[in-house]
Structure formats: structure tokens, C-alpha cells
CSV table of C-alpha atoms in Angstrom, one decimal:
chain,number,residue,atom,x,y,z
L,254,GLN,CA,15.7,9.9,4.1
L,255,VAL,CA,12.3,8.4,4.7
L,256,GLN,CA,11.8,4.9,5.9
L,257,LEU,CA,8.7,2.8,5.5
L,258,VAL,CA,8.0,-0.1,7.7
L,259,GLU,CA,5.5,-2.6,6.5
L,260,SER,CA,3.8,-5.5,8.2
L,261,GLY,CA,0.8,-7.8,7.8
L,262,GLY,CA,1.6,-10.0,4.9
L,263,GLY,CA,1.2,-13.7,5.0
L,264,PHE,CA,-0.3,-16.8,3.6
L,265,VAL,CA,-4.1,-17.2,3.4
L,266,GLN,CA,-6.7,-19.3,1.6
L,267,ALA,CA,-9.0,-17.8,-1.0
L,268,GLY,CA,-11.8,-15.9,0.6
L,269,GLY,CA,-9.6,-15.0,3.6
L,270,SER,CA,-8.5,-11.6,4.9
L,271,LEU,CA,-5.3,-9.8,5.6
L,272,ARG,CA,-4.5,-6.3,6.9
L,273,LEU,CA,-1.3,-4.6,5.8
L,274,SER,CA,0.2,-1.7,7.7
L,275,CYS,CA,2.8,0.8,6.8
L,276,ALA,CA,4.4,3.6,9.0
L,277,ALA,CA,6.6,6.3,7.6
L,278,SER,CA,9.5,7.8,9.6
L,279,GLY,CA,12.5,10.0,9.0
L,280,SER,CA,12.9,13.3,7.2
L,281,ILE,CA,9.2,13.9,6.7
L,282,ASP,CA,7.8,17.4,6.3
L,283,SER,CA,4.3,16.6,4.9
L,284,ILE,CA,2.9,13.6,3.2
L,285,ASN,CA,0.8,14.3,0.1
L,286,ALA,CA,-0.4,10.7,-0.4
L,287,MET,CA,0.2,7.1,0.7
L,288,GLY,CA,-0.6,4.0,-1.1
L,289,TRP,CA,-0.1,0.4,-1.9
L,290,TYR,CA,1.4,-1.2,-5.0
L,291,ARG,CA,1.9,-4.9,-5.8
L,292,GLN,CA,4.1,-6.9,-8.1
L,293,ALA,CA,3.8,-10.6,-9.0
L,294,PRO,CA,6.6,-12.5,-10.7
L,295,GLY,CA,6.8,-11.7,-14.3
L,296,ASN,CA,4.4,-8.7,-13.9
L,297,GLN,CA,5.0,-5.0,-13.7
L,298,ARG,CA,4.3,-3.2,-10.4
L,299,GLU,CA,0.8,-2.0,-10.3
L,300,LEU,CA,-1.1,0.5,-8.2
L,301,VAL,CA,-3.6,-1.2,-5.8
L,302,ALA,CA,-4.9,1.7,-3.8
L,303,THR,CA,-4.0,5.2,-2.7
L,304,ILE,CA,-5.2,7.8,-0.3
L,305,THR,CA,-4.4,11.5,-0.2
L,306,ARG,CA,-3.9,13.7,2.9
L,307,PHE,CA,-7.4,15.0,2.2
L,308,GLY,CA,-9.0,11.6,2.3
L,309,GLY,CA,-9.5,11.0,-1.4
L,310,THR,CA,-9.1,7.4,-2.4
L,311,TYR,CA,-8.4,5.4,-5.5
L,312,TYR,CA,-8.8,1.6,-6.1
L,313,ALA,CA,-7.8,-0.6,-8.9
L,314,ASP,CA,-10.8,-2.1,-10.6
L,315,SER,CA,-9.6,-5.6,-9.6
L,316,VAL,CA,-9.8,-4.8,-5.9
L,317,LYS,CA,-12.8,-2.5,-5.7
L,318,GLY,CA,-15.3,-3.8,-3.1
L,319,ARG,CA,-12.8,-6.1,-1.5
L,320,PHE,CA,-9.9,-3.8,-0.3
L,321,THR,CA,-10.2,-0.7,1.9
L,322,ILE,CA,-7.4,1.8,2.3
L,323,SER,CA,-7.2,4.1,5.3
L,324,ARG,CA,-4.6,6.3,6.9
L,325,ASP,CA,-3.6,8.0,10.1
L,326,ASN,CA,-2.0,11.3,9.1
L,327,ASP,CA,-0.9,12.1,12.7
L,328,ASN,CA,1.2,8.9,12.7
L,329,ASN,CA,2.1,8.9,9.0
L,330,ALA,CA,0.6,5.5,8.6
L,331,VAL,CA,-1.4,3.8,6.0
L,332,TYR,CA,-3.4,0.5,6.1
L,333,LEU,CA,-4.9,-1.8,3.6
L,334,GLN,CA,-7.7,-4.1,4.7
L,335,MET,CA,-7.9,-7.0,2.2
L,336,ASN,CA,-11.1,-9.1,2.2
L,337,GLY,CA,-12.3,-11.8,-0.1
L,338,LEU,CA,-8.7,-12.5,-1.2
L,339,LYS,CA,-8.2,-14.3,-4.5
L,340,PRO,CA,-5.2,-16.3,-5.8
L,341,GLU,CA,-4.6,-13.5,-8.3
L,342,ASP,CA,-4.0,-11.1,-5.4
L,343,THR,CA,-0.8,-13.1,-4.7
L,344,ALA,CA,2.1,-10.6,-5.0
L,345,VAL,CA,4.7,-8.6,-3.1
L,346,TYR,CA,2.9,-5.5,-1.8
L,347,PHE,CA,4.8,-2.3,-1.5
L,348,CYS,CA,4.0,0.8,0.6
L,349,ASN,CA,4.5,4.1,-1.2
L,350,VAL,CA,4.7,7.6,0.2
L,351,LYS,CA,4.6,10.8,-1.8
L,352,LEU,CA,5.8,13.9,0.0
L,353,VAL,CA,4.6,17.5,-0.6
L,354,VAL,CA,8.2,18.8,-0.5
L,355,GLY,CA,11.4,17.4,-1.9
L,356,PRO,CA,14.1,17.1,-3.0
L,357,ARG,CA,12.9,13.5,-3.1
L,358,TYR,CA,9.2,13.1,-3.3
L,359,ASP,CA,8.7,9.4,-3.7
L,360,TYR,CA,9.6,6.6,-1.3
L,361,TRP,CA,9.0,2.8,-1.2
L,362,GLY,CA,8.9,0.2,1.5
L,363,GLN,CA,10.8,-3.1,1.3
L,364,GLY,CA,7.6,-5.1,0.4
L,365,THR,CA,5.6,-7.7,2.1
L,366,GLN,CA,4.6,-11.0,0.6
L,367,VAL,CA,0.9,-11.9,0.2
L,368,THR,CA,0.2,-15.4,-0.9
L,369,VAL,CA,-3.4,-16.6,-1.6
L,370,SER,CA,-4.0,-20.3,-2.2
L,371,SER,CA,-7.1,-21.7,-4.0
């Protein structure tokens, strides 16, 4: 099993910043990619940002220019720096890890709440 430990969520006013952290541990051979998803009440879980082991990144259009994803491959950690937060960013944010080898390739963290007030 792989365990993901998340931290950094909280309550912030619009325009503020938060930094989310996630560290993976357990039966890890090699991580192909790490990323962040979010889910607000009544909404489907959506991809926010992802980064591969080679450094390639992807951002949802809604967060481009405001969020920055980074990783530490040696420590199996991923971070999400969130600047210029908006009320619509309010959601539970989930860390996600995709492994190179199985049998299970996809793991999720417990989620951390981010609340942005106007």
C-alpha cells in the first residue's frame, strides 16, 4: 500500500496564498506522476495540476498563472503553491500518485480543505 500525507490547507481571504504539501510513503517502486485534484460540494472531482517524473506539468485553465506545482522525486513529495486565491477555488484538495509499476497504479490522499472567502 501507498500512503499519501497531505498538509497546508486552511482558510484564506480572496487574493491570499496557500501551499499544499503531499508526501508518499509505503510500497513505492517508482512514481510516474504526482498531482492535485479538487472537489467542491455538488461537483465532480477535477484535475488541478500534475507533474511527471520528468518535470512535465499540466494546469487546469482555471488556475494557470496562479498555481505552481513542483515535486521532490528523491522524497516522493509534491507541492502546490496557490496564489491569488479566489472563492471558486474553495474545495477539498486531494493528492494523487500514479506509479510506474502495479498491481495498483493510482493512489489518493485523504484530502485537505481549502476555503477562500470573498
